[in-house]
Each structure stands twice: as C-alpha cells, then as structure tokens.
Amino acid sequence: MIQLLGMPFQQSNMWPSGSIESMIIQQMNEDTIVYSYQSIDELSFELMLRKNIILSARAMNQSNMRFEVFAKSYCNPRYWHLTSSGGFLLRHDVKPSDAIYDIYMNSSQYGFECATAKVIIYYHALLNLISESLFNQLFQNIYLYGWHVDPDLGLTSNYTGHFLPGDVVYFKNPDFDPQTPQWRGENAVVLGDGTYFGHGTGIKTAEQMIHALNRRRKPETNQSAYLTNLITRPSFKHLAELSMSQQVYSIHKYQDAVVQHNESSISFDRYVSYL
C-alpha cells in the first residue's frame, strides 16, 4: 500500500486511468509492502522515473545497439574511452548528458552486454527527468561496465515476490552452456504489460524469455531457466531529494538575482515555469 505522510494514499485524478503512472499506483496499493512518501512530489518523481525507465527500455529495443560480450564491446570514441575490460569511460572533454544521449542517437556505434544496458537505461531515464545541469553535476565520471554505477544513482538489489513496472528482474539459466557464459541469465526491465525487455533477447513475456534461455543450455540438460525474485532499483527517494533541492536552490538563486538586478527582463513566475 501507499502512505503519504503516514496516511493511506488514494488514487487521484492526477494520473488518468490506463496511464503507466495509474498502473504503478494500483500495483503498489495491491502490495503488502508499505511504500511511504513524505510528499506528493516525492511520489510523483518515482512514478515519472519508473515511466521513463520503461520508455528508455523500449527505445533501446528499437535502436541499433547490439548485444556483445565485454571482450567485443564497442562505443563512440568521440564520447567514451573503451577500456581493456570492455567498459566505457566518459571522456573529460564532453558533457555526461551529451554522452548518454549519444548512445541513443548514434546507437549503431555501440555494443555492450545486458547489465551495462540496464545502467544505461537508468542514466537515460533520469536524464529525461531532471535538468541537464543537475545530471552533469551529479555524474561527472560515468563508467559503464556491468553494474558499476555512480553512488548517487543508489542502485539496490533485494528479494521480493512483487515486481513493479520499471523494476529490473533476473531470469536465471542454471544449466547455461559454458561455451556461452553470457547466457547464464538475463537482466530484464519490467514493462508493466506482462512483458520484459532484455538486451540481447528483446521484449518478451516471461515464458518467452525462459524459452529463449533454455535454447542456450548445455546439450542434453533439462533444468529450465526461471524468473527469480531478485529485483534491482535505483534510489528513487534519494534522487527525488536531489532533484527537489536543486529546484529550490535555483528558485532562491533567481530571487537573489532579482534583488540585485531589478532590470531583469523575465518575471519570477516565468522563470519557475522553466525549472
């Protein structure tokens, strides 16, 4: 269930019926876990970021990014240094926001494995929600390599039987073929419509995802792949706090500027509308 300032939260008309946000709220309310928020803005931020994770996953599925093992990973050298281990290290002469956008804009120049794909989705989804200036301030030294992430993204993994749209789940393939260890499992984004996105497998139902992994088992084995109850999520609360504190800082900064420069050509209300 959802609690707002310690009180049960009821669905409002802020999110129309049938929207991704409304679907997430419904699933939260059906869960035995209590999702607690200190403000409607904090709840709204999580809903928007979860929605963006889904949209970024679908955009990756429609792109020309390829699935590659670490040894064969590649990237656009204009924005990233390819490390000997197959990671992408942000160049110091480019903006982090430009580098993340480039992965989607010039997708044919990128190949990476499935964990790296999920981290890219997280960065892209967040970038489409907060300001570029805040994103560039927070993530100045991005290194894309498996589950390696900046601390401010705050990824956590835990076990639960209830998945929410925007979560990343794990399909395990216990009898994977040693010749193709990359298929020991698949990290997949929960899309909310009964399907999952995995980089390398595409968008599939759980049954289809399991079937795809079973085709990559050791010869003459019959232990099926399965969906585990392990989920991974960014720290929605921490990111919401960073975003909201930046907005307050920007408003106060502008107010101070107005006091010092009465000749400012735009109004405070107009400025706030840009945040």
GROMACS .gro file of C-alpha atoms in nm:
model
  275
    1MET     CA    1   0.000   0.000   0.000
    2ILE     CA    2   0.098   0.364  -0.040
    3GLN     CA    3   0.126   0.601   0.254
    4LEU     CA    4   0.160   0.976   0.218
    5LEU     CA    5   0.275   1.148   0.539
    6GLY     CA    6   0.172   0.835   0.729
    7MET     CA    7  -0.180   0.825   0.585
    8PRO     CA    8  -0.316   0.585   0.321
    9PHE     CA    9  -0.297   0.739  -0.024
   10GLN     CA   10  -0.596   0.717  -0.253
   11GLN     CA   11  -0.571   0.740  -0.632
   12SER     CA   12  -0.636   1.091  -0.756
   13ASN     CA   13  -0.714   1.242  -1.095
   14MET     CA   14  -0.351   1.349  -1.131
   15TRP     CA   15  -0.291   1.039  -1.342
   16PRO     CA   16  -0.562   0.928  -1.586
   17SER     CA   17  -0.694   0.574  -1.581
   18GLY     CA   18  -0.491   0.349  -1.808
   19SER     CA   19  -0.170   0.554  -1.775
   20ILE     CA   20   0.156   0.394  -1.670
   21GLU     CA   21   0.152   0.600  -1.350
   22SER     CA   22  -0.201   0.485  -1.262
   23MET     CA   23  -0.100   0.123  -1.324
   24ILE     CA   24   0.203   0.157  -1.095
   25ILE     CA   25  -0.008   0.313  -0.818
   26GLN     CA   26  -0.259   0.031  -0.843
   27GLN     CA   27   0.014  -0.232  -0.814
   28MET     CA   28   0.172  -0.051  -0.519
   29ASN     CA   29  -0.161  -0.042  -0.339
   30GLU     CA   30  -0.210  -0.415  -0.401
   31ASP     CA   31   0.128  -0.494  -0.243
   32THR     CA   32   0.162  -0.589   0.123
   33ILE     CA   33   0.477  -0.374   0.139
   34VAL     CA   34   0.421  -0.016   0.255
   35TYR     CA   35   0.552   0.245   0.011
   36SER     CA   36   0.595   0.557   0.223
   37TYR     CA   37   0.640   0.913   0.091
   38GLN     CA   38   0.683   1.248   0.260
   39SER     CA   39   0.519   1.448  -0.018
   40ILE     CA   40   0.317   1.409  -0.334
   41ASP     CA   41   0.620   1.541  -0.524
   42GLU     CA   42   0.831   1.252  -0.397
   43LEU     CA   43   0.570   1.002  -0.512
   44SER     CA   44   0.532   1.179  -0.847
   45PHE     CA   45   0.908   1.170  -0.902
   46GLU     CA   46   0.922   0.792  -0.854
   47LEU     CA   47   0.625   0.740  -1.085
   48MET     CA   48   0.782   0.956  -1.357
   49LEU     CA   49   1.122   0.790  -1.325
   50ARG     CA   50   0.968   0.443  -1.341
   51LYS     CA   51   0.775   0.551  -1.651
   52ASN     CA   52   1.095   0.688  -1.806
   53ILE     CA   53   1.279   0.361  -1.734
   54ILE     CA   54   1.011   0.178  -1.931
   55LEU     CA   55   1.029   0.431  -2.217
   56SER     CA   56   1.411   0.416  -2.226
   57ALA     CA   57   1.398   0.036  -2.232
   58ARG     CA   58   1.154   0.040  -2.524
   59ALA     CA   59   1.371   0.295  -2.705
   60MET     CA   60   1.676   0.071  -2.661
   61ASN     CA   61   1.480  -0.222  -2.801
   62GLN     CA   62   1.403  -0.016  -3.114
   63SER     CA   63   1.762   0.105  -3.154
   64ASN     CA   64   2.063  -0.039  -3.336
   65MET     CA   65   2.262  -0.108  -3.018
   66ARG     CA   66   2.397  -0.462  -3.029
   67PHE     CA   67   2.441  -0.722  -2.758
   68GLU     CA   68   2.812  -0.802  -2.717
   69VAL     CA   69   3.023  -0.970  -2.452
   70PHE     CA   70   3.272  -0.746  -2.271
   71ALA     CA   71   3.561  -0.858  -2.490
   72LYS     CA   72   3.379  -0.738  -2.801
   73SER     CA   73   3.215  -0.423  -2.664
   74TYR     CA   74   3.248  -0.104  -2.865
   75CYS     CA   75   3.143   0.261  -2.831
   76ASN     CA   76   3.165   0.603  -2.995
   77PRO     CA   77   3.522   0.727  -2.924
   78ARG     CA   78   3.401   1.087  -2.951
   79TYR     CA   79   3.239   1.048  -2.608
   80TRP     CA   80   3.389   0.738  -2.445
   81HIS     CA   81   3.721   0.565  -2.388
   82LEU     CA   82   3.691   0.190  -2.439
   83THR     CA   83   3.881   0.022  -2.155
   84SER     CA   84   4.071  -0.304  -2.183
   85SER     CA   85   3.799  -0.478  -1.980
   86GLY     CA   86   3.525  -0.367  -2.220
   87GLY     CA   87   3.390  -0.074  -2.020
   88PHE     CA   88   3.307   0.276  -2.142
   89LEU     CA   89   3.482   0.557  -1.953
   90LEU     CA   90   3.345   0.907  -2.005
   91ARG     CA   91   3.587   1.145  -2.178
   92HIS     CA   92   3.678   1.452  -1.973
   93ASP     CA   93   3.611   1.690  -2.262
   94VAL     CA   94   3.242   1.606  -2.309
   95LYS     CA   95   2.928   1.659  -2.104
   96PRO     CA   96   2.789   1.346  -1.935
   97SER     CA   97   2.443   1.432  -2.070
   98ASP     CA   98   2.571   1.452  -2.429
   99ALA     CA   99   2.749   1.118  -2.392
  100ILE     CA  100   2.435   0.940  -2.265
  101TYR     CA  101   2.218   1.096  -2.535
  102ASP     CA  102   2.471   0.986  -2.799
  103ILE     CA  103   2.420   0.620  -2.710
  104TYR     CA  104   2.060   0.653  -2.822
  105MET     CA  105   2.118   0.897  -3.107
  106ASN     CA  106   2.409   0.706  -3.265
  107SER     CA  107   2.308   0.362  -3.144
  108SER     CA  108   2.481   0.173  -3.426
  109GLN     CA  109   2.816   0.275  -3.276
  110TYR     CA  110   2.752   0.084  -2.952
  111GLY     CA  111   2.766  -0.279  -2.844
  112PHE     CA  112   2.755  -0.400  -2.480
  113GLU     CA  113   2.618  -0.673  -2.252
  114CYS     CA  114   2.292  -0.683  -2.059
  115ALA     CA  115   2.391  -0.541  -1.718
  116THR     CA  116   2.557  -0.241  -1.883
  117ALA     CA  117   2.237  -0.196  -2.085
  118LYS     CA  118   2.028  -0.159  -1.769
  119VAL     CA  119   2.265   0.101  -1.623
  120ILE     CA  120   2.248   0.298  -1.950
  121ILE     CA  121   1.868   0.283  -1.930
  122TYR     CA  122   1.876   0.420  -1.575
  123TYR     CA  123   2.101   0.713  -1.673
  124HIS     CA  124   1.895   0.790  -1.983
  125ALA     CA  125   1.564   0.773  -1.793
  126LEU     CA  126   1.693   1.004  -1.521
  127LEU     CA  127   1.842   1.247  -1.774
  128ASN     CA  128   1.499   1.277  -1.935
  129LEU     CA  129   1.350   1.375  -1.599
  130ILE     CA  130   1.596   1.611  -1.430
  131SER     CA  131   1.780   1.909  -1.571
  132GLU     CA  132   2.095   1.852  -1.776
  133SER     CA  133   2.285   2.082  -1.541
  134LEU     CA  134   2.198   1.869  -1.237
  135PHE     CA  135   2.271   1.548  -1.426
  136ASN     CA  136   2.612   1.679  -1.532
  137GLN     CA  137   2.683   1.792  -1.177
  138LEU     CA  138   2.597   1.452  -1.028
  139PHE     CA  139   2.754   1.220  -1.284
  140GLN     CA  140   3.085   1.371  -1.388
  141ASN     CA  141   3.279   1.044  -1.402
  142ILE     CA  142   3.047   0.788  -1.559
  143TYR     CA  143   3.197   0.446  -1.614
  144LEU     CA  144   2.971   0.199  -1.794
  145TYR     CA  145   3.080  -0.153  -1.705
  146GLY     CA  146   2.833  -0.414  -1.584
  147TRP     CA  147   2.659  -0.297  -1.268
  148HIS     CA  148   2.921  -0.032  -1.194
  149VAL     CA  149   2.727   0.289  -1.120
  150ASP     CA  150   2.775   0.629  -0.962
  151PRO     CA  151   2.681   0.626  -0.589
  152ASP     CA  152   2.415   0.893  -0.643
  153LEU     CA  153   2.219   0.652  -0.859
  154GLY     CA  154   2.193   0.439  -0.547
  155LEU     CA  155   2.118   0.101  -0.700
  156THR     CA  156   1.994  -0.161  -0.456
  157SER     CA  157   1.903  -0.526  -0.508
  158ASN     CA  158   1.674  -0.729  -0.286
  159TYR     CA  159   1.441  -1.026  -0.297
  160THR     CA  160   1.066  -0.978  -0.325
  161GLY     CA  161   0.773  -1.159  -0.477
  162HIS     CA  162   0.614  -0.838  -0.604
  163PHE     CA  163   0.759  -0.659  -0.907
  164LEU     CA  164   0.663  -0.308  -1.014
  165PRO     CA  165   0.682  -0.159  -1.364
  166GLY     CA  166   1.029  -0.009  -1.403
  167ASP     CA  167   1.198  -0.270  -1.182
  168VAL     CA  168   1.479  -0.483  -1.321
  169VAL     CA  169   1.437  -0.856  -1.260
  170TYR     CA  170   1.665  -1.150  -1.325
  171PHE     CA  171   1.596  -1.466  -1.524
  172LYS     CA  172   1.846  -1.736  -1.421
  173ASN     CA  173   1.967  -2.012  -1.650
  174PRO     CA  174   2.133  -2.265  -1.415
  175ASP     CA  175   2.234  -2.508  -1.692
  176PHE     CA  176   2.380  -2.248  -1.927
  177ASP     CA  177   2.628  -2.365  -2.187
  178PRO     CA  178   2.986  -2.299  -2.063
  179GLN     CA  179   3.075  -2.208  -2.422
  180THR     CA  180   2.836  -1.910  -2.398
  181PRO     CA  181   2.854  -1.793  -2.035
  182GLN     CA  182   2.681  -1.465  -2.128
  183TRP     CA  183   2.357  -1.664  -2.128
  184ARG     CA  184   2.382  -1.768  -1.762
  185GLY     CA  185   2.088  -1.533  -1.713
  186GLU     CA  186   1.913  -1.219  -1.833
  187ASN     CA  187   1.853  -0.888  -1.659
  188ALA     CA  188   1.519  -0.753  -1.778
  189VAL     CA  189   1.309  -0.440  -1.726
  190VAL     CA  190   0.950  -0.499  -1.613
  191LEU     CA  191   0.742  -0.312  -1.873
  192GLY     CA  192   0.411  -0.345  -1.689
  193ASP     CA  193   0.207  -0.508  -1.965
  194GLY     CA  194   0.316  -0.863  -1.894
  195THR     CA  195   0.639  -0.829  -2.093
  196TYR     CA  196   1.006  -0.771  -2.010
  197PHE     CA  197   1.291  -0.609  -2.200
  198GLY     CA  198   1.628  -0.783  -2.204
  199HIS     CA  199   1.919  -0.653  -2.408
  200GLY     CA  200   2.003  -0.941  -2.638
  201THR     CA  201   1.662  -1.106  -2.616
  202GLY     CA  202   1.431  -0.813  -2.683
  203ILE     CA  203   1.079  -0.768  -2.546
  204LYS     CA  204   0.922  -1.096  -2.440
  205THR     CA  205   0.679  -1.247  -2.192
  206ALA     CA  206   0.830  -1.440  -1.901
  207GLU     CA  207   0.751  -1.766  -2.079
  208GLN     CA  208   0.920  -1.648  -2.398
  209MET     CA  209   1.223  -1.523  -2.205
  210ILE     CA  210   1.261  -1.860  -2.032
  211HIS     CA  211   1.226  -2.040  -2.364
  212ALA     CA  212   1.498  -1.821  -2.517
  213LEU     CA  213   1.737  -1.904  -2.230
  214ASN     CA  214   1.651  -2.275  -2.242
  215ARG     CA  215   1.768  -2.283  -2.602
  216ARG     CA  216   2.112  -2.179  -2.472
  217ARG     CA  217   2.156  -2.457  -2.214
  218LYS     CA  218   2.421  -2.726  -2.213
  219PRO     CA  219   2.347  -3.012  -2.451
  220GLU     CA  220   2.133  -3.291  -2.305
  221THR     CA  221   2.026  -3.097  -1.997
  222ASN     CA  222   1.669  -3.024  -1.894
  223GLN     CA  223   1.683  -2.791  -1.593
  224SER     CA  224   1.476  -2.494  -1.704
  225ALA     CA  225   1.564  -2.130  -1.671
  226TYR     CA  226   1.333  -1.940  -1.436
  227LEU     CA  227   1.238  -1.593  -1.316
  228THR     CA  228   1.399  -1.527  -0.977
  229ASN     CA  229   1.256  -1.293  -0.714
  230LEU     CA  230   1.563  -1.067  -0.726
  231ILE     CA  231   1.490  -0.706  -0.823
  232THR     CA  232   1.714  -0.404  -0.875
  233ARG     CA  233   1.601  -0.043  -0.833
  234PRO     CA  234   1.765   0.300  -0.819
  235SER     CA  235   1.721   0.505  -0.502
  236PHE     CA  236   1.405   0.691  -0.600
  237LYS     CA  237   1.388   0.883  -0.272
  238HIS     CA  238   1.750   0.998  -0.286
  239LEU     CA  239   1.720   1.108  -0.647
  240ALA     CA  240   1.392   1.287  -0.572
  241GLU     CA  241   1.560   1.475  -0.287
  242LEU     CA  242   1.847   1.580  -0.512
  243SER     CA  243   1.609   1.696  -0.782
  244MET     CA  244   1.382   1.891  -0.548
  245SER     CA  245   1.672   2.052  -0.362
  246GLN     CA  246   1.817   2.168  -0.695
  247GLN     CA  247   1.486   2.329  -0.789
  248VAL     CA  248   1.465   2.511  -0.455
  249TYR     CA  249   1.826   2.625  -0.495
  250SER     CA  250   1.754   2.754  -0.845
  251ILE     CA  251   1.448   2.946  -0.727
  252HIS     CA  252   1.639   3.104  -0.437
  253LYS     CA  253   1.930   3.187  -0.663
  254TYR     CA  254   1.696   3.366  -0.901
  255GLN     CA  255   1.524   3.554  -0.618
  256ASP     CA  256   1.863   3.683  -0.502
  257ALA     CA  257   1.947   3.789  -0.854
  258VAL     CA  258   1.620   3.983  -0.884
  259VAL     CA  259   1.700   4.174  -0.566
  260GLN     CA  260   2.043   4.269  -0.703
  261HIS     CA  261   1.932   4.333  -1.061
  262ASN     CA  262   1.589   4.490  -1.081
  263GLU     CA  263   1.637   4.534  -1.451
  264SER     CA  264   1.589   4.159  -1.509
  265SER     CA  265   1.378   4.107  -1.820
  266ILE     CA  266   1.184   3.795  -1.710
  267SER     CA  267   0.946   3.751  -1.422
  268PHE     CA  268   0.993   3.510  -1.132
  269ASP     CA  269   0.683   3.312  -1.229
  270ARG     CA  270   0.811   3.274  -1.584
  271TYR     CA  271   1.149   3.158  -1.454
  272VAL     CA  272   0.994   2.896  -1.228
  273SER     CA  273   0.800   2.758  -1.522
  274TYR     CA  274   1.131   2.670  -1.687
  275LEU     CA  275   1.253   2.454  -1.397
   0.00000   0.00000   0.00000
